[in-house]
């Protein structure tokens, strides 16, 4: 395969991969890719919403840092502090790969996840994107 053929092949692949993305508004892509899907198999997933703090300390610190790093003529919209969606995730023993997520409350899933913990390492997955 010549360099020209390889270049043409890469262009064709990029066309297929990006065709869907380029014609779709960012909000639509965020909505489609951030949809909550059922956990399957040997995995506990306990969803949680961390409420936005009522104090503005964190936002004030960030805005002060932006001002301190700027030159004085920056224009931006002050962000809104919102709730954060997160997932506690852990191994679910003795479950086949095609097993559905149990139909129990998120707090019960969390308690069962904690019941299977064998290691002191904890991972809280915070996902970004638009609500």
mmCIF file of N, CA and C in Angstrom:
data_model
loop_
_atom_site.group_PDB
_atom_site.id
_atom_site.type_symbol
_atom_site.label_atom_id
_atom_site.label_comp_id
_atom_site.label_asym_id
_atom_site.label_seq_id
_atom_site.Cartn_x
_atom_site.Cartn_y
_atom_site.Cartn_z
ATOM 1 N N UNK A 1 0.852 -1.174 0.000
ATOM 2 C CA UNK A 1 0.000 0.000 0.000
ATOM 3 C C UNK A 1 0.897 1.236 0.000
ATOM 4 N N UNK A 2 0.642 2.139 -0.907
ATOM 5 C CA UNK A 2 1.453 3.353 -0.994
ATOM 6 C C UNK A 2 0.993 4.371 0.045
ATOM 7 N N UNK A 3 1.818 5.390 0.260
ATOM 8 C CA UNK A 3 1.455 6.451 1.195
ATOM 9 C C UNK A 3 0.163 7.145 0.775
ATOM 10 N N UNK A 4 -0.029 7.297 -0.529
ATOM 11 C CA UNK A 4 -1.253 7.918 -1.037
ATOM 12 C C UNK A 4 -2.481 7.084 -0.747
ATOM 13 N N UNK A 5 -2.344 5.749 -0.900
ATOM 14 C CA UNK A 5 -3.459 4.850 -0.586
ATOM 15 C C UNK A 5 -3.806 4.902 0.892
ATOM 16 N N UNK A 6 -2.769 4.915 1.731
ATOM 17 C CA UNK A 6 -2.982 4.977 3.175
ATOM 18 C C UNK A 6 -3.663 6.288 3.545
ATOM 19 N N UNK A 7 -3.212 7.371 2.949
ATOM 20 C CA UNK A 7 -3.819 8.673 3.204
ATOM 21 C C UNK A 7 -5.288 8.685 2.784
ATOM 22 N N UNK A 8 -5.588 8.095 1.646
ATOM 23 C CA UNK A 8 -6.974 8.022 1.179
ATOM 24 C C UNK A 8 -7.827 7.175 2.119
ATOM 25 N N UNK A 9 -7.252 6.067 2.585
ATOM 26 C CA UNK A 9 -7.982 5.193 3.509
ATOM 27 C C UNK A 9 -8.288 5.926 4.813
ATOM 28 N N UNK A 10 -7.319 6.682 5.311
ATOM 29 C CA UNK A 10 -7.529 7.448 6.547
ATOM 30 C C UNK A 10 -8.622 8.489 6.341
ATOM 31 N N UNK A 11 -8.620 9.149 5.201
ATOM 32 C CA UNK A 11 -9.661 10.147 4.909
ATOM 33 C C UNK A 11 -11.048 9.516 4.878
ATOM 34 N N UNK A 12 -11.151 8.344 4.301
ATOM 35 C CA UNK A 12 -12.447 7.648 4.226
ATOM 36 C C UNK A 12 -12.926 7.266 5.627
ATOM 37 N N UNK A 13 -12.005 6.729 6.438
ATOM 38 C CA UNK A 13 -12.379 6.355 7.811
ATOM 39 C C UNK A 13 -12.816 7.585 8.593
ATOM 40 N N UNK A 14 -12.071 8.678 8.478
ATOM 41 C CA UNK A 14 -12.447 9.916 9.178
ATOM 42 C C UNK A 14 -13.830 10.387 8.745
ATOM 43 N N UNK A 15 -14.140 10.247 7.473
ATOM 44 C CA UNK A 15 -15.447 10.660 6.970
ATOM 45 C C UNK A 15 -16.557 9.878 7.651
ATOM 46 N N UNK A 16 -16.376 8.560 7.760
ATOM 47 C CA UNK A 16 -17.395 7.734 8.415
ATOM 48 C C UNK A 16 -17.522 8.074 9.894
ATOM 49 N N UNK A 17 -16.391 8.268 10.557
ATOM 50 C CA UNK A 17 -16.391 8.514 12.001
ATOM 51 C C UNK A 17 -16.968 9.891 12.330
ATOM 52 N N UNK A 18 -16.604 10.896 11.546
ATOM 53 C CA UNK A 18 -17.003 12.259 11.892
ATOM 54 C C UNK A 18 -18.313 12.704 11.252
ATOM 55 N N UNK A 19 -18.839 11.974 10.287
ATOM 56 C CA UNK A 19 -20.064 12.400 9.603
ATOM 57 C C UNK A 19 -21.196 12.610 10.589
ATOM 58 N N UNK A 20 -21.365 11.698 11.501
ATOM 59 C CA UNK A 20 -22.433 11.792 12.494
ATOM 60 C C UNK A 20 -22.174 12.954 13.456
ATOM 61 N N UNK A 21 -20.926 13.132 13.851
ATOM 62 C CA UNK A 21 -20.582 14.141 14.853
ATOM 63 C C UNK A 21 -20.697 15.555 14.278
ATOM 64 N N UNK A 22 -20.195 15.783 13.083
ATOM 65 C CA UNK A 22 -20.132 17.133 12.540
ATOM 66 C C UNK A 22 -21.502 17.746 12.289
ATOM 67 N N UNK A 23 -22.488 16.928 11.966
ATOM 68 C CA UNK A 23 -23.805 17.465 11.683
ATOM 69 C C UNK A 23 -24.729 17.488 12.888
ATOM 70 N N UNK A 24 -24.208 17.161 14.061
ATOM 71 C CA UNK A 24 -25.041 17.053 15.245
ATOM 72 C C UNK A 24 -24.657 18.124 16.254
ATOM 73 N N UNK A 25 -25.630 18.870 16.767
ATOM 74 C CA UNK A 25 -25.310 19.879 17.781
ATOM 75 C C UNK A 25 -24.665 19.251 19.020
ATOM 76 N N UNK A 26 -23.764 19.989 19.657
ATOM 77 C CA UNK A 26 -23.038 19.490 20.819
ATOM 78 C C UNK A 26 -24.005 19.050 21.909
ATOM 79 N N UNK A 27 -25.047 19.804 22.147
ATOM 80 C CA UNK A 27 -26.017 19.449 23.184
ATOM 81 C C UNK A 27 -26.661 18.097 22.936
ATOM 82 N N UNK A 28 -26.939 17.799 21.677
ATOM 83 C CA UNK A 28 -27.531 16.510 21.324
ATOM 84 C C UNK A 28 -26.547 15.383 21.607
ATOM 85 N N UNK A 29 -25.285 15.564 21.216
ATOM 86 C CA UNK A 29 -24.263 14.547 21.473
ATOM 87 C C UNK A 29 -24.076 14.340 22.976
ATOM 88 N N UNK A 30 -24.064 15.439 23.746
ATOM 89 C CA UNK A 30 -23.918 15.312 25.194
ATOM 90 C C UNK A 30 -25.088 14.536 25.779
ATOM 91 N N UNK A 31 -26.284 14.847 25.328
ATOM 92 C CA UNK A 31 -27.468 14.167 25.839
ATOM 93 C C UNK A 31 -27.411 12.668 25.527
ATOM 94 N N UNK A 32 -27.035 12.334 24.300
ATOM 95 C CA UNK A 32 -26.990 10.932 23.886
ATOM 96 C C UNK A 32 -25.894 10.155 24.599
ATOM 97 N N UNK A 33 -24.746 10.783 24.798
ATOM 98 C CA UNK A 33 -23.617 10.059 25.389
ATOM 99 C C UNK A 33 -23.626 10.077 26.910
ATOM 100 N N UNK A 34 -24.425 10.933 27.515
ATOM 101 C CA UNK A 34 -24.463 10.965 28.980
ATOM 102 C C UNK A 34 -25.698 10.261 29.528
ATOM 103 N N UNK A 35 -26.463 9.617 28.666
ATOM 104 C CA UNK A 35 -27.640 8.883 29.125
ATOM 105 C C UNK A 35 -27.206 7.780 30.084
ATOM 106 N N UNK A 36 -27.930 7.664 31.169
ATOM 107 C CA UNK A 36 -27.612 6.647 32.160
ATOM 108 C C UNK A 36 -28.059 5.290 31.647
ATOM 109 N N UNK A 37 -27.137 4.370 31.608
ATOM 110 C CA UNK A 37 -27.442 3.030 31.124
ATOM 111 C C UNK A 37 -27.390 2.051 32.287
ATOM 112 N N UNK A 38 -28.180 1.011 32.180
ATOM 113 C CA UNK A 38 -28.215 -0.013 33.204
ATOM 114 C C UNK A 38 -26.853 -0.708 33.300
ATOM 115 N N UNK A 39 -26.392 -0.896 34.519
ATOM 116 C CA UNK A 39 -25.156 -1.655 34.730
ATOM 117 C C UNK A 39 -25.464 -3.131 34.529
ATOM 118 N N UNK A 40 -24.567 -3.834 33.878
ATOM 119 C CA UNK A 40 -24.757 -5.264 33.634
ATOM 120 C C UNK A 40 -23.509 -6.000 34.093
ATOM 121 N N UNK A 41 -23.723 -7.251 34.484
ATOM 122 C CA UNK A 41 -22.600 -8.096 34.829
ATOM 123 C C UNK A 41 -22.069 -7.860 36.231
ATOM 124 N N UNK A 42 -20.813 -8.257 36.449
ATOM 125 C CA UNK A 42 -20.238 -8.241 37.796
ATOM 126 C C UNK A 42 -19.782 -6.848 38.237
ATOM 127 N N UNK A 43 -20.703 -5.919 38.249
ATOM 128 C CA UNK A 43 -20.377 -4.542 38.588
ATOM 129 C C UNK A 43 -21.515 -3.907 39.380
ATOM 130 N N UNK A 44 -21.200 -3.396 40.565
ATOM 131 C CA UNK A 44 -22.162 -2.595 41.311
ATOM 132 C C UNK A 44 -22.032 -1.157 40.846
ATOM 133 N N UNK A 45 -23.152 -0.508 40.602
ATOM 134 C CA UNK A 45 -23.167 0.917 40.314
ATOM 135 C C UNK A 45 -24.273 1.529 41.163
ATOM 136 N N UNK A 46 -23.879 2.422 42.047
ATOM 137 C CA UNK A 46 -24.831 3.125 42.889
ATOM 138 C C UNK A 46 -24.756 4.601 42.538
ATOM 139 N N UNK A 47 -25.819 5.107 41.970
ATOM 140 C CA UNK A 47 -25.844 6.491 41.507
ATOM 141 C C UNK A 47 -26.182 7.417 42.677
ATOM 142 N N UNK A 48 -25.564 8.595 42.661
ATOM 143 C CA UNK A 48 -25.777 9.572 43.726
ATOM 144 C C UNK A 48 -25.742 10.975 43.119
ATOM 145 N N UNK A 49 -26.462 11.882 43.723
ATOM 146 C CA UNK A 49 -26.397 13.290 43.338
ATOM 147 C C UNK A 49 -25.847 14.057 44.529
ATOM 148 N N UNK A 50 -24.706 14.694 44.322
ATOM 149 C CA UNK A 50 -24.100 15.509 45.365
ATOM 150 C C UNK A 50 -24.638 16.921 45.223
ATOM 151 N N UNK A 51 -25.331 17.426 46.240
ATOM 152 C CA UNK A 51 -25.957 18.738 46.101
ATOM 153 C C UNK A 51 -24.928 19.861 46.025
ATOM 154 N N UNK A 52 -25.274 20.878 45.266
ATOM 155 C CA UNK A 52 -24.421 22.058 45.166
ATOM 156 C C UNK A 52 -24.329 22.700 46.544
ATOM 157 N N UNK A 53 -23.151 23.166 46.917
ATOM 158 C CA UNK A 53 -23.031 23.809 48.226
ATOM 159 C C UNK A 53 -23.792 25.135 48.256
ATOM 160 N N UNK A 54 -24.345 25.449 49.409
ATOM 161 C CA UNK A 54 -25.041 26.736 49.527
ATOM 162 C C UNK A 54 -24.031 27.865 49.692
ATOM 163 N N UNK A 55 -22.850 27.531 50.236
ATOM 164 C CA UNK A 55 -21.797 28.541 50.365
ATOM 165 C C UNK A 55 -21.189 28.809 48.993
ATOM 166 N N UNK A 56 -20.709 30.016 48.787
ATOM 167 C CA UNK A 56 -20.118 30.370 47.502
ATOM 168 C C UNK A 56 -18.596 30.380 47.558
ATOM 169 N N UNK A 57 -18.004 29.809 48.602
ATOM 170 C CA UNK A 57 -16.552 29.874 48.791
ATOM 171 C C UNK A 57 -15.775 29.342 47.590
ATOM 172 N N UNK A 58 -16.137 28.153 47.104
ATOM 173 C CA UNK A 58 -15.393 27.537 45.998
ATOM 174 C C UNK A 58 -15.483 28.394 44.739
ATOM 175 N N UNK A 59 -16.670 28.881 44.431
ATOM 176 C CA UNK A 59 -16.846 29.737 43.251
ATOM 177 C C UNK A 59 -16.045 31.024 43.402
ATOM 178 N N UNK A 60 -16.077 31.631 44.589
ATOM 179 C CA UNK A 60 -15.318 32.866 44.826
ATOM 180 C C UNK A 60 -13.821 32.645 44.633
ATOM 181 N N UNK A 61 -13.315 31.501 45.098
ATOM 182 C CA UNK A 61 -11.886 31.192 44.939
ATOM 183 C C UNK A 61 -11.533 31.058 43.460
ATOM 184 N N UNK A 62 -12.385 30.386 42.702
ATOM 185 C CA UNK A 62 -12.130 30.203 41.270
ATOM 186 C C UNK A 62 -12.169 31.549 40.547
ATOM 187 N N UNK A 63 -13.179 32.359 40.849
ATOM 188 C CA UNK A 63 -13.285 33.669 40.193
ATOM 189 C C UNK A 63 -12.115 34.568 40.561
ATOM 190 N N UNK A 64 -11.653 34.514 41.815
ATOM 191 C CA UNK A 64 -10.476 35.292 42.216
ATOM 192 C C UNK A 64 -9.233 34.832 41.459
ATOM 193 N N UNK A 65 -9.102 33.516 41.245
ATOM 194 C CA UNK A 65 -7.959 32.990 40.494
ATOM 195 C C UNK A 65 -8.006 33.459 39.046
ATOM 196 N N UNK A 66 -9.183 33.445 38.433
ATOM 197 C CA UNK A 66 -9.331 33.910 37.052
ATOM 198 C C UNK A 66 -8.935 35.381 36.955
ATOM 199 N N UNK A 67 -9.430 36.176 37.887
ATOM 200 C CA UNK A 67 -9.073 37.612 37.888
ATOM 201 C C UNK A 67 -7.571 37.804 38.096
ATOM 202 N N UNK A 68 -6.997 37.037 39.020
ATOM 203 C CA UNK A 68 -5.578 37.169 39.320
ATOM 204 C C UNK A 68 -4.682 36.774 38.164
ATOM 205 N N UNK A 69 -5.126 35.837 37.360
ATOM 206 C CA UNK A 69 -4.330 35.385 36.219
ATOM 207 C C UNK A 69 -4.577 36.205 34.964
ATOM 208 N N UNK A 70 -5.618 37.012 34.967
ATOM 209 C CA UNK A 70 -5.964 37.791 33.784
ATOM 210 C C UNK A 70 -5.227 39.113 33.726
ATOM 211 N N UNK A 71 -5.551 39.867 32.683
ATOM 212 C CA UNK A 71 -4.955 41.197 32.513
ATOM 213 C C UNK A 71 -5.978 42.304 32.756
ATOM 214 N N UNK A 72 -7.210 41.931 33.061
ATOM 215 C CA UNK A 72 -8.213 42.916 33.430
ATOM 216 C C UNK A 72 -9.302 43.158 32.409
ATOM 217 N N UNK A 73 -9.125 42.722 31.183
ATOM 218 C CA UNK A 73 -10.147 42.986 30.168
ATOM 219 C C UNK A 73 -10.861 41.701 29.714
ATOM 220 N N UNK A 74 -10.716 40.606 30.462
ATOM 221 C CA UNK A 74 -11.379 39.356 30.095
ATOM 222 C C UNK A 74 -12.877 39.485 30.319
ATOM 223 N N UNK A 75 -13.621 38.863 29.423
ATOM 224 C CA UNK A 75 -15.077 38.816 29.562
ATOM 225 C C UNK A 75 -15.509 37.361 29.590
ATOM 226 N N UNK A 76 -16.326 37.012 30.554
ATOM 227 C CA UNK A 76 -16.811 35.646 30.667
ATOM 228 C C UNK A 76 -18.104 35.656 31.465
ATOM 229 N N UNK A 77 -18.840 34.597 31.317
ATOM 230 C CA UNK A 77 -20.073 34.421 32.075
ATOM 231 C C UNK A 77 -19.730 33.695 33.367
ATOM 232 N N UNK A 78 -20.166 34.233 34.472
ATOM 233 C CA UNK A 78 -19.916 33.578 35.758
ATOM 234 C C UNK A 78 -20.682 32.264 35.795
ATOM 235 N N UNK A 79 -19.987 31.171 36.071
ATOM 236 C CA UNK A 79 -20.661 29.868 36.070
ATOM 237 C C UNK A 79 -21.615 29.728 37.258
ATOM 238 N N UNK A 80 -22.555 28.828 37.096
ATOM 239 C CA UNK A 80 -23.499 28.503 38.157
ATOM 240 C C UNK A 80 -23.023 27.202 38.798
ATOM 241 N N UNK A 81 -22.996 27.172 40.115
ATOM 242 C CA UNK A 81 -22.623 25.949 40.816
ATOM 243 C C UNK A 81 -23.867 25.073 40.879
ATOM 244 N N UNK A 82 -23.762 23.850 40.361
ATOM 245 C CA UNK A 82 -24.908 22.954 40.281
ATOM 246 C C UNK A 82 -24.628 21.641 40.994
ATOM 247 N N UNK A 83 -25.674 20.848 41.140
ATOM 248 C CA UNK A 83 -25.526 19.506 41.688
ATOM 249 C C UNK A 83 -24.612 18.693 40.775
ATOM 250 N N UNK A 84 -23.953 17.689 41.353
ATOM 251 C CA UNK A 84 -23.065 16.826 40.589
ATOM 252 C C UNK A 84 -23.582 15.397 40.670
ATOM 253 N N UNK A 85 -23.783 14.799 39.493
ATOM 254 C CA UNK A 85 -24.169 13.386 39.429
ATOM 255 C C UNK A 85 -22.903 12.538 39.489
ATOM 256 N N UNK A 86 -22.944 11.472 40.257
ATOM 257 C CA UNK A 86 -21.770 10.611 40.403
ATOM 258 C C UNK A 86 -22.222 9.158 40.522
ATOM 259 N N UNK A 87 -21.246 8.264 40.489
ATOM 260 C CA UNK A 87 -21.525 6.836 40.624
ATOM 261 C C UNK A 87 -20.473 6.208 41.522
ATOM 262 N N UNK A 88 -20.933 5.488 42.522
ATOM 263 C CA UNK A 88 -20.051 4.603 43.270
ATOM 264 C C UNK A 88 -20.019 3.308 42.475
ATOM 265 N N UNK A 89 -18.824 2.807 42.187
ATOM 266 C CA UNK A 89 -18.688 1.631 41.342
ATOM 267 C C UNK A 89 -17.799 0.605 42.030
ATOM 268 N N UNK A 90 -18.206 -0.654 41.976
ATOM 269 C CA UNK A 90 -17.407 -1.698 42.583
ATOM 270 C C UNK A 90 -17.727 -3.059 41.989
ATOM 271 N N UNK A 91 -16.880 -4.015 42.316
ATOM 272 C CA UNK A 91 -17.019 -5.377 41.805
ATOM 273 C C UNK A 91 -18.216 -6.055 42.463
ATOM 274 N N UNK A 92 -18.963 -6.804 41.675
ATOM 275 C CA UNK A 92 -20.127 -7.566 42.136
ATOM 276 C C UNK A 92 -19.839 -9.042 41.907
ATOM 277 N N UNK A 93 -19.511 -9.729 42.965
ATOM 278 C CA UNK A 93 -19.046 -11.118 42.873
ATOM 279 C C UNK A 93 -20.161 -12.083 42.499
ATOM 280 N N UNK A 94 -19.760 -13.145 41.799
ATOM 281 C CA UNK A 94 -20.656 -14.252 41.510
ATOM 282 C C UNK A 94 -21.784 -13.943 40.556
ATOM 283 N N UNK A 95 -21.572 -12.971 39.683
ATOM 284 C CA UNK A 95 -22.631 -12.544 38.760
ATOM 285 C C UNK A 95 -22.147 -12.749 37.328
ATOM 286 N N UNK A 96 -22.948 -13.407 36.470
ATOM 287 C CA UNK A 96 -22.543 -13.574 35.067
ATOM 288 C C UNK A 96 -22.527 -12.240 34.319
ATOM 289 N N UNK A 97 -21.804 -12.205 33.216
ATOM 290 C CA UNK A 97 -21.638 -10.965 32.445
ATOM 291 C C UNK A 97 -22.934 -10.375 31.916
ATOM 292 N N UNK A 98 -23.956 -11.203 31.712
ATOM 293 C CA UNK A 98 -25.208 -10.696 31.144
ATOM 294 C C UNK A 98 -26.274 -10.406 32.205
ATOM 295 N N UNK A 99 -25.892 -10.494 33.479
ATOM 296 C CA UNK A 99 -26.841 -10.262 34.580
ATOM 297 C C UNK A 99 -27.287 -8.799 34.605
ATOM 298 N N UNK A 100 -28.591 -8.588 34.750
ATOM 299 C CA UNK A 100 -29.131 -7.234 34.836
ATOM 300 C C UNK A 100 -28.836 -6.618 36.196
ATOM 301 N N UNK A 101 -28.891 -5.318 36.220
ATOM 302 C CA UNK A 101 -28.751 -4.575 37.474
ATOM 303 C C UNK A 101 -29.947 -4.899 38.372
ATOM 304 N N UNK A 102 -29.731 -5.162 39.661
ATOM 305 C CA UNK A 102 -30.866 -5.496 40.523
ATOM 306 C C UNK A 102 -31.825 -4.321 40.689
ATOM 307 N N UNK A 103 -33.096 -4.626 40.814
ATOM 308 C CA UNK A 103 -34.132 -3.602 40.956
ATOM 309 C C UNK A 103 -34.298 -3.262 42.446
ATOM 310 N N UNK A 104 -33.298 -2.547 42.980
ATOM 311 C CA UNK A 104 -33.299 -2.112 44.376
ATOM 312 C C UNK A 104 -32.903 -0.650 44.419
ATOM 313 N N UNK A 105 -33.065 -0.016 45.555
ATOM 314 C CA UNK A 105 -32.756 1.409 45.674
ATOM 315 C C UNK A 105 -31.252 1.652 45.517
ATOM 316 N N UNK A 106 -30.907 2.872 45.187
ATOM 317 C CA UNK A 106 -29.499 3.233 45.026
ATOM 318 C C UNK A 106 -28.752 3.087 46.348
ATOM 319 N N UNK A 107 -29.396 3.414 47.460
ATOM 320 C CA UNK A 107 -28.738 3.275 48.767
ATOM 321 C C UNK A 107 -28.500 1.805 49.095
ATOM 322 N N UNK A 108 -29.446 0.931 48.706
ATOM 323 C CA UNK A 108 -29.252 -0.506 48.922
ATOM 324 C C UNK A 108 -28.103 -1.019 48.055
ATOM 325 N N UNK A 109 -28.010 -0.529 46.807
ATOM 326 C CA UNK A 109 -26.883 -0.908 45.951
ATOM 327 C C UNK A 109 -25.565 -0.480 46.600
ATOM 328 N N UNK A 110 -25.556 0.727 47.173
ATOM 329 C CA UNK A 110 -24.343 1.225 47.828
ATOM 330 C C UNK A 110 -23.966 0.335 49.009
ATOM 331 N N UNK A 111 -24.950 -0.039 49.822
ATOM 332 C CA UNK A 111 -24.673 -0.893 50.975
ATOM 333 C C UNK A 111 -24.159 -2.270 50.527
ATOM 334 N N UNK A 112 -24.732 -2.816 49.478
ATOM 335 C CA UNK A 112 -24.259 -4.114 48.972
ATOM 336 C C UNK A 112 -22.858 -3.990 48.385
ATOM 337 N N UNK A 113 -22.593 -2.893 47.679
ATOM 338 C CA UNK A 113 -21.252 -2.636 47.153
ATOM 339 C C UNK A 113 -20.260 -2.606 48.316
ATOM 340 N N UNK A 114 -20.598 -1.876 49.372
ATOM 341 C CA UNK A 114 -19.722 -1.776 50.534
ATOM 342 C C UNK A 114 -19.524 -3.133 51.198
ATOM 343 N N UNK A 115 -20.541 -3.990 51.146
ATOM 344 C CA UNK A 115 -20.438 -5.317 51.724
ATOM 345 C C UNK A 115 -19.460 -6.224 51.003
ATOM 346 N N UNK A 116 -19.125 -5.891 49.756
ATOM 347 C CA UNK A 116 -18.193 -6.709 48.980
ATOM 348 C C UNK A 116 -16.796 -6.113 48.902
ATOM 349 N N UNK A 117 -16.572 -5.013 49.592
ATOM 350 C CA UNK A 117 -15.272 -4.342 49.538
ATOM 351 C C UNK A 117 -14.207 -5.202 50.202
ATOM 352 N N UNK A 118 -13.107 -5.423 49.486
ATOM 353 C CA UNK A 118 -11.980 -6.191 50.015
ATOM 354 C C UNK A 118 -10.705 -5.371 50.016
ATOM 355 N N UNK A 119 -10.803 -4.108 49.621
ATOM 356 C CA UNK A 119 -9.631 -3.272 49.450
ATOM 357 C C UNK A 119 -9.983 -1.865 49.925
ATOM 358 N N UNK A 120 -9.055 -1.157 50.574
ATOM 359 C CA UNK A 120 -9.381 0.185 51.072
ATOM 360 C C UNK A 120 -9.446 1.271 49.991
ATOM 361 N N UNK A 121 -9.144 0.928 48.737
ATOM 362 C CA UNK A 121 -9.189 1.921 47.661
ATOM 363 C C UNK A 121 -10.639 2.202 47.290
ATOM 364 N N UNK A 122 -10.978 3.481 47.176
ATOM 365 C CA UNK A 122 -12.331 3.901 46.806
ATOM 366 C C UNK A 122 -12.254 4.781 45.576
ATOM 367 N N UNK A 123 -13.167 4.547 44.624
ATOM 368 C CA UNK A 123 -13.236 5.362 43.415
ATOM 369 C C UNK A 123 -14.636 5.943 43.322
ATOM 370 N N UNK A 124 -14.720 7.256 43.242
ATOM 371 C CA UNK A 124 -15.977 7.945 42.999
ATOM 372 C C UNK A 124 -15.864 8.548 41.614
ATOM 373 N N UNK A 125 -16.658 8.049 40.674
ATOM 374 C CA UNK A 125 -16.592 8.490 39.289
ATOM 375 C C UNK A 125 -17.535 9.678 39.112
ATOM 376 N N UNK A 126 -16.980 10.836 38.819
ATOM 377 C CA UNK A 126 -17.767 12.046 38.568
ATOM 378 C C UNK A 126 -17.749 12.289 37.073
ATOM 379 N N UNK A 127 -18.916 12.295 36.462
ATOM 380 C CA UNK A 127 -18.923 12.515 35.034
ATOM 381 C C UNK A 127 -19.290 13.941 34.712
ATOM 382 N N UNK A 128 -18.681 14.433 33.647
ATOM 383 C CA UNK A 128 -18.949 15.790 33.205
ATOM 384 C C UNK A 128 -20.017 15.794 32.144
ATOM 385 N N UNK A 129 -20.203 16.938 31.554
ATOM 386 C CA UNK A 129 -21.207 17.047 30.507
ATOM 387 C C UNK A 129 -22.380 17.869 30.959
ATOM 388 N N UNK A 130 -23.368 17.879 30.145
ATOM 389 C CA UNK A 130 -24.542 18.701 30.370
ATOM 390 C C UNK A 130 -25.662 17.847 30.933
ATOM 391 N N UNK A 131 -26.471 18.438 31.762
ATOM 392 C CA UNK A 131 -27.640 17.709 32.303
ATOM 393 C C UNK A 131 -28.781 17.746 31.349
#
